PDB file of C-alpha atoms in Angstrom:
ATOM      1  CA  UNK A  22       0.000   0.000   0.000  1.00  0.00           C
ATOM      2  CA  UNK A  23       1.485   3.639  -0.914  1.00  0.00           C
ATOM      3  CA  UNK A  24       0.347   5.561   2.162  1.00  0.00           C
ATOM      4  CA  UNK A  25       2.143   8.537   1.016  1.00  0.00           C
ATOM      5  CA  UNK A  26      -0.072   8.422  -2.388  1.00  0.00           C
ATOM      6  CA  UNK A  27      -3.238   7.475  -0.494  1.00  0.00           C
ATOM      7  CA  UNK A  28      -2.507  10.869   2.131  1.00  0.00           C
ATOM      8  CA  UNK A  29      -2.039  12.933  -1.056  1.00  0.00           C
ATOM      9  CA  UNK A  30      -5.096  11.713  -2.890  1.00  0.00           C
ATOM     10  CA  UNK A  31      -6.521  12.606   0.207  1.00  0.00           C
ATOM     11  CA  UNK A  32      -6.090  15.720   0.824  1.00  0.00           C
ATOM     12  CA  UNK A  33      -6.604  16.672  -3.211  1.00  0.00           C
ATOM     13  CA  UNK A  34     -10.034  15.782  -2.321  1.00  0.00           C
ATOM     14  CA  UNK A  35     -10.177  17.512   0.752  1.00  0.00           C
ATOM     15  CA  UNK A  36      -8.908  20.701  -0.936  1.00  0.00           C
ATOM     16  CA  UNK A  37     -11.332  19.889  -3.885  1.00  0.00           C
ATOM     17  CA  UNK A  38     -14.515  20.135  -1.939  1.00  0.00           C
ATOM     18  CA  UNK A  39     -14.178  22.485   0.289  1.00  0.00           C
ATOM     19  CA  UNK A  40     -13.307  25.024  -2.136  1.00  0.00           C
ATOM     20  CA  UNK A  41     -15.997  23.722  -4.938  1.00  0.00           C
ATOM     21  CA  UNK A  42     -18.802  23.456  -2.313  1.00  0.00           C
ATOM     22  CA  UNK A  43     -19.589  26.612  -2.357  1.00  0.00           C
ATOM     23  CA  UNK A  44     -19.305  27.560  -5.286  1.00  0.00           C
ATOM     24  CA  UNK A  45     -21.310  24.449  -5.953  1.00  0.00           C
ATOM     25  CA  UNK A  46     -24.274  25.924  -3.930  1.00  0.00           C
ATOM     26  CA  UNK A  47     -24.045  29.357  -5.462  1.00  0.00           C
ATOM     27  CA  UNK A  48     -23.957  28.506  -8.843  1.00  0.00           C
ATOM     28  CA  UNK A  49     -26.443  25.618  -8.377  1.00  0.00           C
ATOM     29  CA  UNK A  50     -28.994  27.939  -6.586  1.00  0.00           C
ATOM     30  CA  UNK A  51     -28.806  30.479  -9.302  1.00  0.00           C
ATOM     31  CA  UNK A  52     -29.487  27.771 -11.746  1.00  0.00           C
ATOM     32  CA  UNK A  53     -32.555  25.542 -10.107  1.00  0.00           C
ATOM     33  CA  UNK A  54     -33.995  29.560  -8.974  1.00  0.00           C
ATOM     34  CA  UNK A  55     -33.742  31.811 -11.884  1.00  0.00           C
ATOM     35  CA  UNK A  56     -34.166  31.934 -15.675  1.00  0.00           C
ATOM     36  CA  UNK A  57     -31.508  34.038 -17.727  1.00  0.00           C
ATOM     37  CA  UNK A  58     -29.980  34.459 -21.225  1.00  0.00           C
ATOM     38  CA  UNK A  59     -27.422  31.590 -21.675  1.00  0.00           C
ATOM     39  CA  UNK A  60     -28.875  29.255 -18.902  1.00  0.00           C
ATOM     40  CA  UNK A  61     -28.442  26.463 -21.110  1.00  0.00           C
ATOM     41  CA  UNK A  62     -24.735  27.218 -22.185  1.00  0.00           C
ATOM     42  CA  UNK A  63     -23.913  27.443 -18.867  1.00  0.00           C
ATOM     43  CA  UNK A  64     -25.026  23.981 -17.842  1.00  0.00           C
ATOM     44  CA  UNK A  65     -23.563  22.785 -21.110  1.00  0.00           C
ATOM     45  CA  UNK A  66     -19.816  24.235 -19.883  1.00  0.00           C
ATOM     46  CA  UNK A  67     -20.531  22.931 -16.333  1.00  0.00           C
ATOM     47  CA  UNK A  68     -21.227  19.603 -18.002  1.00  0.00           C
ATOM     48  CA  UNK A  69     -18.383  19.250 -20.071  1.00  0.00           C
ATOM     49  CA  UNK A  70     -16.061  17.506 -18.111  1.00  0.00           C
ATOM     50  CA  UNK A  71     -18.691  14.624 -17.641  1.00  0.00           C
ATOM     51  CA  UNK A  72     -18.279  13.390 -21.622  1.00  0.00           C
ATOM     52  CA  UNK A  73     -14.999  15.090 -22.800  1.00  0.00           C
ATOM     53  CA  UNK A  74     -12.103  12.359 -22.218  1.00  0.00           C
ATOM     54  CA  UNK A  75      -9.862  13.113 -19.638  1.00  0.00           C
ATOM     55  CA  UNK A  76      -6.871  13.325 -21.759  1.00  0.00           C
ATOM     56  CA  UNK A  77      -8.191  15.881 -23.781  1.00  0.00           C
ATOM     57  CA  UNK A  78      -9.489  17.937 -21.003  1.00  0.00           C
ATOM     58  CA  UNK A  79      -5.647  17.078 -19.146  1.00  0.00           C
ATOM     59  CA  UNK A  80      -4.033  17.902 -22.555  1.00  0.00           C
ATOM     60  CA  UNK A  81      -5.941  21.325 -22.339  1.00  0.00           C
ATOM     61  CA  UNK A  82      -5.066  22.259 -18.921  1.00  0.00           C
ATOM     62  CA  UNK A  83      -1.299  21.187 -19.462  1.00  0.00           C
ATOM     63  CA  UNK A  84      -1.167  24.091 -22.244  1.00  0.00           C
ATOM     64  CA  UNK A  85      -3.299  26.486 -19.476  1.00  0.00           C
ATOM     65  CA  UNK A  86      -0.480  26.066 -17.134  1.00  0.00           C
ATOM     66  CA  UNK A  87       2.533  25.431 -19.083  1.00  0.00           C
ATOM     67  CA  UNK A  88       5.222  27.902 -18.509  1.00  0.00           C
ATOM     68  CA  UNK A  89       4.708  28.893 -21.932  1.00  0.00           C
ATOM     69  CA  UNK A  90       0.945  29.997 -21.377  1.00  0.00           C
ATOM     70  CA  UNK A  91       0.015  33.114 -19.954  1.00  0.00           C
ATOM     71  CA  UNK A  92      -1.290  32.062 -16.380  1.00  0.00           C
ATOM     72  CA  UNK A  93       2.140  29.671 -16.413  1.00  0.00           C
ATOM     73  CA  UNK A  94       3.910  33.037 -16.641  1.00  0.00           C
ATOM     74  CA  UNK A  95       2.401  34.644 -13.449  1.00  0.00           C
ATOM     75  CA  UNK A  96       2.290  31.606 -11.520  1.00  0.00           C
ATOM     76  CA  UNK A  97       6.303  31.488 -12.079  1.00  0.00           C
ATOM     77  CA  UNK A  98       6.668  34.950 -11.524  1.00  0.00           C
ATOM     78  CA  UNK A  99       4.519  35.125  -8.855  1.00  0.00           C
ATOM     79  CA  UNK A 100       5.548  31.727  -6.736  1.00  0.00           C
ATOM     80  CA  UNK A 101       8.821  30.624  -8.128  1.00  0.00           C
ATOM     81  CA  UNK A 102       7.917  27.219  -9.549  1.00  0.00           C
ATOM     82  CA  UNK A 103       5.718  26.120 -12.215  1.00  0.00           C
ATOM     83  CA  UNK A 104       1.846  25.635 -12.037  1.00  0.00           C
ATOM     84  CA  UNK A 105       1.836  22.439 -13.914  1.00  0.00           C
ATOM     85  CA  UNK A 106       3.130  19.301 -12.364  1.00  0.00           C
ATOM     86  CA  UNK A 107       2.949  21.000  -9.255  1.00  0.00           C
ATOM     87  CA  UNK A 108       0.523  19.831  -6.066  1.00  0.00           C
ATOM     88  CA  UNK A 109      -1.417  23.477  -6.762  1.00  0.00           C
ATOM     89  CA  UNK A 110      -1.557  22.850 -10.471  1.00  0.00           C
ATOM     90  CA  UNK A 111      -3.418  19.599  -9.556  1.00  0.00           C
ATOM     91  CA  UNK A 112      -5.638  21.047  -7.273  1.00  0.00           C
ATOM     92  CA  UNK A 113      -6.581  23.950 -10.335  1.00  0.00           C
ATOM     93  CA  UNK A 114      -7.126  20.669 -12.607  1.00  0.00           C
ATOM     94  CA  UNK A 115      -9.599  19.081  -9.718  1.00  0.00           C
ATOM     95  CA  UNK A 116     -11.171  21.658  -9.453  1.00  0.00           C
ATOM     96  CA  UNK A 117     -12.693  22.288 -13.014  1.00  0.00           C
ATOM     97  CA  UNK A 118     -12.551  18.415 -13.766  1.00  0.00           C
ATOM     98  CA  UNK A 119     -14.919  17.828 -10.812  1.00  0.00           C
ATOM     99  CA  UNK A 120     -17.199  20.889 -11.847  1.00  0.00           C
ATOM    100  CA  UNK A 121     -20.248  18.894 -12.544  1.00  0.00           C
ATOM    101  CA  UNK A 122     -20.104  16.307  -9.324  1.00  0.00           C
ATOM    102  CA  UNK A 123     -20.158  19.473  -7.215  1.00  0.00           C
ATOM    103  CA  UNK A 124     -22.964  21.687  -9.315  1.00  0.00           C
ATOM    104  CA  UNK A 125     -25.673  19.231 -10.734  1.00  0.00           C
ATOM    105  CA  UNK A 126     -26.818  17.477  -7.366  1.00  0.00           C
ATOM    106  CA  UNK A 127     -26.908  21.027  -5.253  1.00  0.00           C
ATOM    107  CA  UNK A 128     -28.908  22.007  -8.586  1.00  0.00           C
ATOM    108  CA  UNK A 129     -31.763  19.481  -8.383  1.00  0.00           C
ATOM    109  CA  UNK A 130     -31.937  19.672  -4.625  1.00  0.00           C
ATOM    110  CA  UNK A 131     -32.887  23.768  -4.875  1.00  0.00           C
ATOM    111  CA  UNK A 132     -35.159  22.787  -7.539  1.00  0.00           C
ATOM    112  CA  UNK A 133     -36.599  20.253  -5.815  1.00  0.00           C
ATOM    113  CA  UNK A 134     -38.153  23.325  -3.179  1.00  0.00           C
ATOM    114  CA  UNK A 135     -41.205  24.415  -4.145  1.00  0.00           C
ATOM    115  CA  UNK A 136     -41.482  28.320  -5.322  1.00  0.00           C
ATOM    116  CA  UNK A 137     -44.294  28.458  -2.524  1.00  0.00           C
ATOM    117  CA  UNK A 138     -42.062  27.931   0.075  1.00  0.00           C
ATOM    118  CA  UNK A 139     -39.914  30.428  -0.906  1.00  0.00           C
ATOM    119  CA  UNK A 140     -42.920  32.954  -1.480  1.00  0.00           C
ATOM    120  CA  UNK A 141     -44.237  32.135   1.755  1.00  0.00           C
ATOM    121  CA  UNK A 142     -40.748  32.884   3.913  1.00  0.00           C
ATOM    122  CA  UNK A 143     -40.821  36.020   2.042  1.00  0.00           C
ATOM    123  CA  UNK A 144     -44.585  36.887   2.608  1.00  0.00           C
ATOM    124  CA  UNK A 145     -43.662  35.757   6.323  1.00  0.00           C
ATOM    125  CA  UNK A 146     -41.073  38.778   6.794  1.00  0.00           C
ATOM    126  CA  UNK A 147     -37.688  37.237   6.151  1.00  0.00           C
ATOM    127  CA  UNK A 148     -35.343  38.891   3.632  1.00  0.00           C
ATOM    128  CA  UNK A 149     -33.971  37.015   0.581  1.00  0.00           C
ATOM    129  CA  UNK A 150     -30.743  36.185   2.394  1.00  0.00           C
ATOM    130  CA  UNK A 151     -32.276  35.098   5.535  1.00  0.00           C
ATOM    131  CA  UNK A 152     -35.250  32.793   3.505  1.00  0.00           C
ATOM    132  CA  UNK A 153     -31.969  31.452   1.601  1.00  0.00           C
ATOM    133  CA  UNK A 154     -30.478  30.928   4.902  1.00  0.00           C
ATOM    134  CA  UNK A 155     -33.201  29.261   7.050  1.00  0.00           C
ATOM    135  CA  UNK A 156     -35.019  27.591   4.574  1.00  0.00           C
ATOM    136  CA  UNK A 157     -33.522  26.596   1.316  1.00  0.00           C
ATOM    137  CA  UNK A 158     -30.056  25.955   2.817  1.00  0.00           C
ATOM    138  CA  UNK A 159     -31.241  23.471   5.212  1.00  0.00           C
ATOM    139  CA  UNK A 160     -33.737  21.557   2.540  1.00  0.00           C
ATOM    140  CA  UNK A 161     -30.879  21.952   0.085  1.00  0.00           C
ATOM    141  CA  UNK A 162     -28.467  20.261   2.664  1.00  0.00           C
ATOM    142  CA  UNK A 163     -28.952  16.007   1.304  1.00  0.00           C
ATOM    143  CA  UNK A 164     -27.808  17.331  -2.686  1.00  0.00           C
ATOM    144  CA  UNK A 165     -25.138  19.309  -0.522  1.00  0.00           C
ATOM    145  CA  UNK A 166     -23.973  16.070   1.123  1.00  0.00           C
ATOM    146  CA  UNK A 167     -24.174  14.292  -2.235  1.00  0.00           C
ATOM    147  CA  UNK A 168     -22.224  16.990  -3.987  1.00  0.00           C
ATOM    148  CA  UNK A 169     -19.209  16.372  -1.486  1.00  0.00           C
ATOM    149  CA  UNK A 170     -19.544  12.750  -1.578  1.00  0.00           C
ATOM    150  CA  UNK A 171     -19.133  12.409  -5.369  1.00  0.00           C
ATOM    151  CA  UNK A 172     -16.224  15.198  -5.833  1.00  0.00           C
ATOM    152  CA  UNK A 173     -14.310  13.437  -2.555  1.00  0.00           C
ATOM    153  CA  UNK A 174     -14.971  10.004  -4.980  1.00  0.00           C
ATOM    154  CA  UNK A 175     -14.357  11.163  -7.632  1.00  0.00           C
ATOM    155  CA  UNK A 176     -11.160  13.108  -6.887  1.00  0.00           C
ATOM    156  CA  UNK A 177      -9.744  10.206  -5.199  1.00  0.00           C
ATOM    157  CA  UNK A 178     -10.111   8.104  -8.518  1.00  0.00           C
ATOM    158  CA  UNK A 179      -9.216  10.348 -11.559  1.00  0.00           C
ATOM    159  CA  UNK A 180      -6.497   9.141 -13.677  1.00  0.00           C
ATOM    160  CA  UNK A 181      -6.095  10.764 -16.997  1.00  0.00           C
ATOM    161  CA  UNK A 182      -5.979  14.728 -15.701  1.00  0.00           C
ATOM    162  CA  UNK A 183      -4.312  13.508 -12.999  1.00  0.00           C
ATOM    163  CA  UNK A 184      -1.469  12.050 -14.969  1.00  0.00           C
ATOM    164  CA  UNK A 185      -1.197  14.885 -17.973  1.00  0.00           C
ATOM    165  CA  UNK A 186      -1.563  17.845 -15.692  1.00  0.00           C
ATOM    166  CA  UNK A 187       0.903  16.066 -12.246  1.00  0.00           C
ATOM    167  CA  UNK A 188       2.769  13.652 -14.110  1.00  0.00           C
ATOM    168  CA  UNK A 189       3.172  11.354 -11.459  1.00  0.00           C
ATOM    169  CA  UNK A 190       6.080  12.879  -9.077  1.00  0.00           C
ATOM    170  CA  UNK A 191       6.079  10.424  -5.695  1.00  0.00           C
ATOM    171  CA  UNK A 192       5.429  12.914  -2.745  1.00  0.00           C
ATOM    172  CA  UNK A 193       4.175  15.807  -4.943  1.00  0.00           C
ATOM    173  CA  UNK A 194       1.643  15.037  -7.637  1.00  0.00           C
ATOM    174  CA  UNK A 195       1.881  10.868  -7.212  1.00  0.00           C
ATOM    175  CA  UNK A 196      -2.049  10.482  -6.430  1.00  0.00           C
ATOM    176  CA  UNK A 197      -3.268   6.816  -5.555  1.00  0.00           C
ATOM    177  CA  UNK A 198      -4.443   6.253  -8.943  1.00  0.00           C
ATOM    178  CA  UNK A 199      -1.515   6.733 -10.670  1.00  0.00           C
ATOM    179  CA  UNK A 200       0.295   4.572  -7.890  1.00  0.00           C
ATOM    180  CA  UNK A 201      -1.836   1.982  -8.887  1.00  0.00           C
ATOM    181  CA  UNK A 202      -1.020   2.127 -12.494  1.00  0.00           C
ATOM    182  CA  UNK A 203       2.899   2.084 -11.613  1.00  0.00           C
ATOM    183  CA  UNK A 204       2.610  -0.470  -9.545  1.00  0.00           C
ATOM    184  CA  UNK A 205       0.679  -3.152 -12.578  1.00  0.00           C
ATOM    185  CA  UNK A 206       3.099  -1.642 -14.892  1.00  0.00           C
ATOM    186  CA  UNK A 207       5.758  -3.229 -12.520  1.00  0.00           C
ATOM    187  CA  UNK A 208       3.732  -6.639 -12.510  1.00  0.00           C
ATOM    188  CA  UNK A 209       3.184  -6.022  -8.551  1.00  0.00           C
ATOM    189  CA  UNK A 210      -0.295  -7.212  -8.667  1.00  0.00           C
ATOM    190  CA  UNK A 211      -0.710  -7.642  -5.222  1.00  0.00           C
ATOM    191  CA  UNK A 212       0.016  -3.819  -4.083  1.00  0.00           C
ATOM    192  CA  UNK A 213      -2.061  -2.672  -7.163  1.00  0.00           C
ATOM    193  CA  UNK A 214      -4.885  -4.747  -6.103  1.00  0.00           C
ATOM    194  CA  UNK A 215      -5.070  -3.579  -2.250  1.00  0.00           C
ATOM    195  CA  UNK A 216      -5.201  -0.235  -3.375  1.00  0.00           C
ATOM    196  CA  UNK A 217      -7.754  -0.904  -6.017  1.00  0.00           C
ATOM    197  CA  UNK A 218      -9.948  -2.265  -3.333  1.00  0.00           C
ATOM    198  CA  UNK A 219      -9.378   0.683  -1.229  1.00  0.00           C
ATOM    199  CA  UNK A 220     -10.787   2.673  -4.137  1.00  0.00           C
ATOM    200  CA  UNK A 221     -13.815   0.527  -5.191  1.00  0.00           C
ATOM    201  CA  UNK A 222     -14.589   0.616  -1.257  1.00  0.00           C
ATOM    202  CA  UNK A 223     -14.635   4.297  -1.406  1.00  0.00           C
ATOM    203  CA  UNK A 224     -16.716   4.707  -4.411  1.00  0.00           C
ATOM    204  CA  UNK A 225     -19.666   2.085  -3.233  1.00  0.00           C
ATOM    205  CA  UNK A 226     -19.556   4.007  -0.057  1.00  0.00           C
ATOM    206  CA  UNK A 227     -19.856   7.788  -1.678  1.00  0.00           C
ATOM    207  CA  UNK A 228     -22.947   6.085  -4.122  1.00  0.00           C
ATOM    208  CA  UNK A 229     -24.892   4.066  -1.270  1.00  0.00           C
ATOM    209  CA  UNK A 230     -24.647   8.026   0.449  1.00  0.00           C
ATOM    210  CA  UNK A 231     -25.510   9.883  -2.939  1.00  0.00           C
ATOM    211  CA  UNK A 232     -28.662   7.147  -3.146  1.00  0.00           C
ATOM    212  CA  UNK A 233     -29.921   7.820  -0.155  1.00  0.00           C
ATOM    213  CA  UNK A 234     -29.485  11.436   0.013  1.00  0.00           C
ATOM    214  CA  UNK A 235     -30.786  11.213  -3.969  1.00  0.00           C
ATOM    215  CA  UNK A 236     -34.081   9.092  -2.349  1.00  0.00           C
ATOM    216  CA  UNK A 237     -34.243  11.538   0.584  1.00  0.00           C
ATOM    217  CA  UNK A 238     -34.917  14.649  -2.372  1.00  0.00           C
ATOM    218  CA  UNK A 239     -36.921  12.972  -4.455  1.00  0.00           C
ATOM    219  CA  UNK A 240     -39.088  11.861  -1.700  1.00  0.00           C
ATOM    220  CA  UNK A 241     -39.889  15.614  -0.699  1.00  0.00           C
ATOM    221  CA  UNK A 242     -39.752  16.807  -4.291  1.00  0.00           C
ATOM    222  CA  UNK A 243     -43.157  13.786  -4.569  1.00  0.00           C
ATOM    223  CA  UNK A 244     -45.015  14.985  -1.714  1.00  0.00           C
ATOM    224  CA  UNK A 245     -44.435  18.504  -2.991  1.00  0.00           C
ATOM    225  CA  UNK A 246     -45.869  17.436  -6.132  1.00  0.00           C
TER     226      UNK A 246
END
């Protein structure tokens, strides 16, 4: 077992979710709650990393941050090493790559709350904010859970962005997954296979949470109904 790899992974996820979650329920209220020009191109960029392949999307981001790229520039001048293979280059990769597992479940739990409810907090004296706070947030709160249980998954499994945008460097960028792929590369099938089943134990974990939290939304969403 690489403990080493298995810490990193870990805290890439970490990172990954608490900075997305928010973001997540900002940009997922805005979207289940209001109608605007380019509402569907939005959710079509948000969406993107769910059917692009993750080479293309790591080939992309390796030319974002390359020292040749603008943003490469300023990170260089700014920090004295290079964004890309680089632990903070990684976490910039996570973070659009796991755009979608933080917005779409936060998304369909706001619009799973009835405008009524909403009206009626308002009608009931409580400003925008404080209805947001009170009573959205907390109905909002199982596709919140959901939202951090697929990105933490999901982060802890990704291979292909992983790999273009870190490269792989033990201690630095050297995430679980791509310690698994070194170590069936050097026939150790063993060590590859406990950390597989570390992985698979994570993902059935983050899914039986994401069903029930799903089952919890779409139970209040019926009675709503």
């Amino acid at each position: 077992m690489d403990w080493a790899a298995f810490a990193l992974s870990l805290e890439l996820a970490g990172v990954t979710a608490l900075v997305l979650l928010p973001f997540g329920v900002a940009a997922g209220r805005a979207l289940a709650a209001r109608a605007f020009a380019g509402k569907g191109l939005v959710q079509a960029l948000l969406a993107l990393p769910l059917v692009l392949p993750p080479s293309v999307l790591g080939y992309y981001l390796l030319v974002a941050f390359g020292i040749a790229s603008p943003l490469g520039r300023v990170w260089q001048a700014l920090f004295g090493h290079p964004l890309a293979f680089s632990f903070s280059g990684l976490v910039f990769a996570s973070l659009i790559v796991n755009l979608p597992f933080a917005v779409q479940p936060i998304e369909r739990a706001f619009a799973a709350i009835a405008p009524e409810i909403r009206e009626a907090a308002w009608v009931c004296g409580l400003s925008r904010w404080a209805g947001f706070l009170r009573i959205e947030l907390p109905l909002a709160w199982p596709g919140i859970l959901a939202a951090f249980a697929l990105t933490v998954a999901h982060t802890m499994g990704e291979f292909g962005v992983v790999l273009m945008v870190g490269g792989g460097i033990p201690g630095e960028t050297r995430t679980v997954a791509i310690a698994i792929y070194d170590r069936a590369q050097a026939l150790d099938g063993s060590g590859a296979g406990r950390m597989s089943l570390l992985l698979l134990a994570f993902a059935l974990a983050a899914l039986g949470l994401v069903q029930i939290l799903g089952g919890r939304v779409g139970g209040r969403d019926g009675r709503d109904g």
